[in-house]
Structure formats: structure tokens, C-alpha cells
Coordinates of C-alpha atoms in Angstrom, one line a residue:
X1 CA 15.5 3.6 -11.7
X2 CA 11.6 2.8 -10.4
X3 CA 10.8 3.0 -14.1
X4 CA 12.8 0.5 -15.6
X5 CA 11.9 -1.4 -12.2
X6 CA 8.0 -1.3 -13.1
X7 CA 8.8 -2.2 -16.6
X8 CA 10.3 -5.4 -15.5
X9 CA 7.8 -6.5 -13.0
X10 CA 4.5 -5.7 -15.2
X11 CA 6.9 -8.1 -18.3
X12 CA 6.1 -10.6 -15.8
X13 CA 2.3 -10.9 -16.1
X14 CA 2.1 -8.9 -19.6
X15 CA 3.9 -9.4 -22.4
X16 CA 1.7 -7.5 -25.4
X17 CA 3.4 -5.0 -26.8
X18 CA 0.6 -2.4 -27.6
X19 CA -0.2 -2.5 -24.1
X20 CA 3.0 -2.0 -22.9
X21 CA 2.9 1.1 -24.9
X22 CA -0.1 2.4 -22.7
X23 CA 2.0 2.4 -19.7
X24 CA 5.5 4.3 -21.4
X25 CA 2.8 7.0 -23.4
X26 CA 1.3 7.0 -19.5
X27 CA 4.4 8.0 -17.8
X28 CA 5.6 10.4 -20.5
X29 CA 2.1 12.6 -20.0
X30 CA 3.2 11.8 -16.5
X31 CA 6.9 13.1 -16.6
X32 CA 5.9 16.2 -18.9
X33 CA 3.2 17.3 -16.3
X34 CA 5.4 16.6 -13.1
X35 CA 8.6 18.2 -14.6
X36 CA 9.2 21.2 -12.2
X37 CA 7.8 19.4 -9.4
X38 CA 10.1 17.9 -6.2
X39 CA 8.2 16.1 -3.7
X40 CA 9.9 17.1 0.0
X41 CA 12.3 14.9 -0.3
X42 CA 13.8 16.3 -2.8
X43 CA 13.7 13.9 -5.4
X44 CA 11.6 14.6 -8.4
X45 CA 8.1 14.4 -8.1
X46 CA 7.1 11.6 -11.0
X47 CA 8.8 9.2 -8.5
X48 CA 5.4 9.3 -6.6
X49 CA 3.3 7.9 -8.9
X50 CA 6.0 5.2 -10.5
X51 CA 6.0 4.3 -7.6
X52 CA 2.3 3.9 -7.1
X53 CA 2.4 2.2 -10.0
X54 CA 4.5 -0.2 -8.9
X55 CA 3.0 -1.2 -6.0
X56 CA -0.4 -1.8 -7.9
X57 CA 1.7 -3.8 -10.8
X58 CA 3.2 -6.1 -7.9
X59 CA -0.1 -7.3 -7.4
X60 CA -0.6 -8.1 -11.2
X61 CA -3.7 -5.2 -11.9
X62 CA -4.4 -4.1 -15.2
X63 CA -2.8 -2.1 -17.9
X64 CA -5.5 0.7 -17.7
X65 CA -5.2 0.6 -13.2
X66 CA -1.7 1.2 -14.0
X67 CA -1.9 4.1 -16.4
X68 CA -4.4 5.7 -14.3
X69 CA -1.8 5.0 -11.5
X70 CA 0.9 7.0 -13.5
X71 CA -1.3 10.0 -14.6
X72 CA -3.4 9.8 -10.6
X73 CA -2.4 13.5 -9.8
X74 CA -1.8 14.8 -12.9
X75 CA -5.2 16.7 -13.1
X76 CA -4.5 17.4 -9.3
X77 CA -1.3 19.3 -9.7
X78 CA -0.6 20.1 -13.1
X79 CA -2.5 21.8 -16.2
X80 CA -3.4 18.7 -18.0
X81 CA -7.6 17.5 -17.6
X82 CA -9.8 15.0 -17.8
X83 CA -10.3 15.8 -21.3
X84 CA -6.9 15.6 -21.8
X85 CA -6.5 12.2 -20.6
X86 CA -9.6 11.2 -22.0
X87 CA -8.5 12.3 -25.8
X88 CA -5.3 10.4 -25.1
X89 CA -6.2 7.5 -23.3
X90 CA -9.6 6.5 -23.5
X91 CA -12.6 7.0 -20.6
X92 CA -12.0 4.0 -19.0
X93 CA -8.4 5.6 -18.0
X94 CA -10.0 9.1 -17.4
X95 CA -12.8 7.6 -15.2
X96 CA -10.5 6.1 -12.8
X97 CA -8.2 9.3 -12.9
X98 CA -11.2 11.4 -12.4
X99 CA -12.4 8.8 -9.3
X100 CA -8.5 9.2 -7.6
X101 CA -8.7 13.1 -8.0
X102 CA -12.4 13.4 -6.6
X103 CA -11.6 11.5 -3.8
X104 CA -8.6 13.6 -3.2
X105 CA -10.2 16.8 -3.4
X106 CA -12.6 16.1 -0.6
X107 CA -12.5 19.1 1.3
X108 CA -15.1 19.7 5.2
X109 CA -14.8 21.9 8.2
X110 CA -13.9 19.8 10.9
X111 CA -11.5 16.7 10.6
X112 CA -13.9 14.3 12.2
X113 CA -16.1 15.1 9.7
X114 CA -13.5 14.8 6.8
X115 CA -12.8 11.4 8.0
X116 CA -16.3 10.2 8.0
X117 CA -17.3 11.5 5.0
X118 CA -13.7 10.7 2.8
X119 CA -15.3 6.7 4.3
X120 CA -18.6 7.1 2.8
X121 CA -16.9 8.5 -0.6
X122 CA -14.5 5.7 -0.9
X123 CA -17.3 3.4 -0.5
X124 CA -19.3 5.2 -2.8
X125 CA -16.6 5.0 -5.7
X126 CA -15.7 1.4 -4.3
X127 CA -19.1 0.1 -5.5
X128 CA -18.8 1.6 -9.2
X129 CA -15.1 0.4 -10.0
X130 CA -12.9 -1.0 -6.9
X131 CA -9.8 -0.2 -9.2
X132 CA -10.4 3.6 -8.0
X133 CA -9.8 2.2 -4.3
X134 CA -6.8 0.0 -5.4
X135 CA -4.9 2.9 -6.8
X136 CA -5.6 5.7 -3.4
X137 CA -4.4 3.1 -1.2
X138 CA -1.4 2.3 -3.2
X139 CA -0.8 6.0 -3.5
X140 CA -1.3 5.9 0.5
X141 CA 1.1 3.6 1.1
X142 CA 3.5 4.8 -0.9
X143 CA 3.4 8.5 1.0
X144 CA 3.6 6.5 4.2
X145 CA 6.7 5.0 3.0
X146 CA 8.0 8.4 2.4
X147 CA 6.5 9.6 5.5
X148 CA 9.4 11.1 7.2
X149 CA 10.0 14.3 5.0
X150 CA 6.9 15.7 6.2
X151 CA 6.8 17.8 9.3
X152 CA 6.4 16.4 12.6
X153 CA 2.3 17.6 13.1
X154 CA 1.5 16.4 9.3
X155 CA 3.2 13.1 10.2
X156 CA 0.6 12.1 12.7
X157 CA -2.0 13.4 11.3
X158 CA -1.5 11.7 8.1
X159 CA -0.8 8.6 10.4
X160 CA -4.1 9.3 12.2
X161 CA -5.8 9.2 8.8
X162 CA -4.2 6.0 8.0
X163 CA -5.1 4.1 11.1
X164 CA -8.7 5.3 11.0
X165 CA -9.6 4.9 7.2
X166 CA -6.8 3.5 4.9
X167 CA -6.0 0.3 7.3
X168 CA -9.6 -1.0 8.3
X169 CA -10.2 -0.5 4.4
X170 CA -7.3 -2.5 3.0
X171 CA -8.4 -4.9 5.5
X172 CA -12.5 -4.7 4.8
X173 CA -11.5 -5.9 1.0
X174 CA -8.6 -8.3 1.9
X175 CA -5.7 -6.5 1.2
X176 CA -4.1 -7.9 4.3
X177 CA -0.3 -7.5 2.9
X178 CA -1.5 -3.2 2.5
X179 CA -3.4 -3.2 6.2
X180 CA -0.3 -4.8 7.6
X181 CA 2.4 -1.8 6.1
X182 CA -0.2 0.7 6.3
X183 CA -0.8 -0.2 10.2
X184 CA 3.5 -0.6 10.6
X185 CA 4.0 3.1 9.6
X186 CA 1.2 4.8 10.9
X187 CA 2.2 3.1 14.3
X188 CA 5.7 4.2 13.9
X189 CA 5.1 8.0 14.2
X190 CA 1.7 8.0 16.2
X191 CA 3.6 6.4 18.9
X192 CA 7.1 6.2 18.5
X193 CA 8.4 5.4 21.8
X194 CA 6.3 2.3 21.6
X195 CA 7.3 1.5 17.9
X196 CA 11.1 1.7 18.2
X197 CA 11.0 0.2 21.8
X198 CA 9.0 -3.0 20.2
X199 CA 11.2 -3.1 17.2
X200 CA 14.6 -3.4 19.3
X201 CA 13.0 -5.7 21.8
X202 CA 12.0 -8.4 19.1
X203 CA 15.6 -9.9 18.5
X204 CA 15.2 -11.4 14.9
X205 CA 15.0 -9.2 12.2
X206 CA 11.9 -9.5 9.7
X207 CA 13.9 -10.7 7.3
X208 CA 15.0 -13.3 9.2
X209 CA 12.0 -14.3 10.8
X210 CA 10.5 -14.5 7.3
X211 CA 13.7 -17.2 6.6
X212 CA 12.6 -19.1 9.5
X213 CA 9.2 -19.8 9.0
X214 CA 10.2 -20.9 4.9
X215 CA 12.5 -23.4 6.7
X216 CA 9.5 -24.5 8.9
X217 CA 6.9 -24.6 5.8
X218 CA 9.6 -26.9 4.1
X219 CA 9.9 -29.1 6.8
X220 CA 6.3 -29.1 7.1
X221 CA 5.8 -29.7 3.4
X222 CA 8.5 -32.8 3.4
X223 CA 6.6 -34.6 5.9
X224 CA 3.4 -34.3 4.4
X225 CA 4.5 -35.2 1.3
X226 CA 6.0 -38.2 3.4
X227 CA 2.2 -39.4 4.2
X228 CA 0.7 -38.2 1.2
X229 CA -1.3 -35.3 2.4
X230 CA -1.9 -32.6 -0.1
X231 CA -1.5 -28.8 1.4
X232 CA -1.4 -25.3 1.0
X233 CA 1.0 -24.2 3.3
X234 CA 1.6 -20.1 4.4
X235 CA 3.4 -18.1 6.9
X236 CA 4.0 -14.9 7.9
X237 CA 5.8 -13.3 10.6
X238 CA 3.3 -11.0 12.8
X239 CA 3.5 -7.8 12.1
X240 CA 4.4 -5.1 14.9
X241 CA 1.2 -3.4 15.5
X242 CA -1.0 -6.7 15.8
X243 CA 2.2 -7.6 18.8
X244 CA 1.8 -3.9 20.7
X245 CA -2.2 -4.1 20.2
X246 CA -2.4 -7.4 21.9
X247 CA 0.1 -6.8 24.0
X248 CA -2.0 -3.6 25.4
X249 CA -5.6 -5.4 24.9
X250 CA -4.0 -8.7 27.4
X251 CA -1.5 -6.2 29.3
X252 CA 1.1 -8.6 28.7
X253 CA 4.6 -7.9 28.4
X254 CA 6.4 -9.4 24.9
X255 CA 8.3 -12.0 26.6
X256 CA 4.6 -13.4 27.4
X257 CA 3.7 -13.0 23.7
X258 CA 4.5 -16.0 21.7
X259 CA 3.0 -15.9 18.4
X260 CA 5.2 -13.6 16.8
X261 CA 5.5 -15.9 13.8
X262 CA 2.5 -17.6 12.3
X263 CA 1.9 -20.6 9.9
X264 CA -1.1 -22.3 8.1
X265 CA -1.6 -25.5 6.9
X266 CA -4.8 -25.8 4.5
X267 CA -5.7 -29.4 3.9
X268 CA -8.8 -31.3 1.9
X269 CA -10.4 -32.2 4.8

């Protein structure tokens, strides 16, 4: 269960027992509130937010981003409030609950609008506690993951959302591992022809391209070490939509494209 799952991945970073507490007392308010809700799926709806949770403890964030995680649409779509949480939990959890919910409740007449002003909010909220922005895209990325239970029309326009705000912000504060997924799935069902016609096209697998460049960086790191030279060495494979987007921007076909893989060596000097 995702539960048990976040459980073991925030023991990894945080041991402390009254803190730990936190995060169970968070996801019983979470469970009680959520109890008769399915999200379309099917499954129940407190998946969503362990989920959200999960993502945000991958990245080691604190006890209190991860409660707020937990309890992020409680006020939305239950009875509990602010107050609630904030007799419970503290302000410091309430504030970032109340910053998830007022984002989410942004409401204008025209969808270019929406989208312009939903930018200026996030950067508004961005400047008093970035944690705010951490949990929305998490809880973004999560629904993109979960993407294909919506209908067809509320797939691309949550896709169109994506592309326009949640990606360029992910990648405005770094978050290139978030911009990368987020940019993946919204490319999938805005244009799918082109997504699945990539995706067959590039023979090796992610998972495999991901073992080949480890091989590489070990190779790389053996010779080094050979000579002495001290390095920090990553890779990553490319991800699709940086492949279609150049292939479109230099109307090349893939088999002209050659850096689907990428590695970097960081040395002293």
C-alpha cells in the first residue's frame, strides 16, 4: 500500500518519532475526510494525496510539507477547515494547506485569463513559502500520472495547463526531474500520434537506456580514478519531448538525432 510505502521512504531521512507521528495523525484527518470519496479511477480517493505525499518525501522535504501534502484537499472537498487543521496541527501546517487550496480555487472567465493569472498567483505564494509551490506541482504530477481516467476533452486541457504553467515552472525553480515527467505526459495526450509514434521508434527502453549510461559513468569513473582526476559524474537519458521538440525546431528526422542519452563530467578545473 502507498502508505506503508511513504512510511518507509520518509524513515530514510527521518527517524524522530514525534515527528513521524505528524505524518500518521496527518493521514488519519486525511482518511476520515476522504472516506466516501473515489477518485475516477475507482480507487479510493486518499490515494491522491499519499501519493502527493510521496512524491514530495522522495525529494526528502519536511515533516510539516508532508502533512500539508496529506491534508492538501481536505478543506477543498470535505467539511474539515482551516481552523480545523490549524487546532490540530499548528499554522505553519494550516498556512501551506490554506496556500494549496487558494491556489486551487482560482476561478476567471476566459481560460487565457485563468492561465495567466493562476502564473501570477503561484508566484505570488512562491515568494512567501516555496513549500506551497512544491506540494501543487507534486499534486500535478501525480493527476498527470493518473491522467487517463479523465475524459478525452479534460485530458488535453489539463495537459494544455501542464505544458503552459506547471512545466516552465518546475523548470524556472530547478525541478528538472518534475519538468521532464510533467512535459512526458502532457505530450502524451496533446499529441498522441506523435508521442506513441516516438516512443516505438526509439528501440531501447528507458530503463535500459538508463542501464547504459550507469555502465558508461562507471567506465568513465574507472579511468579517471586511473589518472587521479576527481569528478562528479551524471547522466540521464533525454527525455521524449526535448527529442520531438528538437526534432520539429531542426526538422530532422530521429535517425538524425543523436543525443538521446546524455552525460556530464564536472571536474575542479
Amino acid at each position: 500500500m502507498s502508505y506503508e510505502k511513504l512510511i518507509r521512504q520518509v524513515k530514510k531521512y527521518q527517524n524522530n518519532e514525534e515527528q513521524l507521528q505528524i505524518i500518521e495523525k496527518a493521514y488519519q484527518m486525511a482518511e476520515k475526510a476522504h472516506a466516501n470519496q473515489v477518485r475516477n479511477s475507482g480507487e479510493p480517493y486518499i490515494s491522491h494525496p499519499v501519493n502527493v505525499a510521496l512524491i514530495l518525501a522522495q525529494m526528502e522535504l519536511d515533516i510539516p510539507t508532508l502533512a500539508a501534502a496529506l491534508l492538501h484537499d481536505v478543506v477543498e472537498d470535505t467539511q474539515f477547515t482551516i481552523e480545523d487543521i490549524a487546532r490540530e496541527f499548528g499554522e505553519e501546517i494550516a498556512y501551506l494547506v490554506d496556500g494549496v487550496t487558494k491556489l486551487s480555487r482560482i476561478d476567471f472567465r476566459s481560460k487565457e485569463e485563468q492561465q495567466a493569472e493562476n502564473l501570477r498567483k503561484m508566484f505570488l505564494a512562491m515568494g512567501k513559502d516555496i513549500r506551497v509551490i512544491l506540494i501543487k506541482l507534486a499534486d500535478r504530477l501525480h493527476n498527470m500520472r493518473t491522467l487517463k481516467h479523465q475524459p478525452i476533452h479534460k485530458q488535453k486541457e489539463i495537459a494544455n495547463e501542464t505544458m503552459e504553467i506547471y512545466a516552465p515552472l518546475a523548470n524556472r525553480l530547478g525541478i528538472f526531474a518534475f519538468k521532464w515527467e510533467l512535459e512526458d505526459l502532457s505530450f502524451r495526450y496533446l499529441k498522441p500520434e506523435e508521442y506513441f509514434n516516438l516512443t516505438q521508434r526509439i528501440s531501447m527502453k528507458r530503463q535500459e537506456r538508463e542501464s547504459f549510461i550507469q555502465k558508461v559513468i562507471n567506465i568513465l569513473k574507472e579511468h579517471l580514478d586511473e589518472v587521479g582526476i576527481k569528478a562528479e559524474i551524471q547522466g540521464r537519458p533525454k527525455h521524449f519531448y526535448s527529442i520531438y521538440k528538437k526534432m520539429v525546431t531542426k526538422n530532422k528526422d530521429l535517425n538524425e538525432i543523436y543525443d538521446l542519452i546524455a552525460v556530464r563530467v564536472i571536474v575542479d578545473s
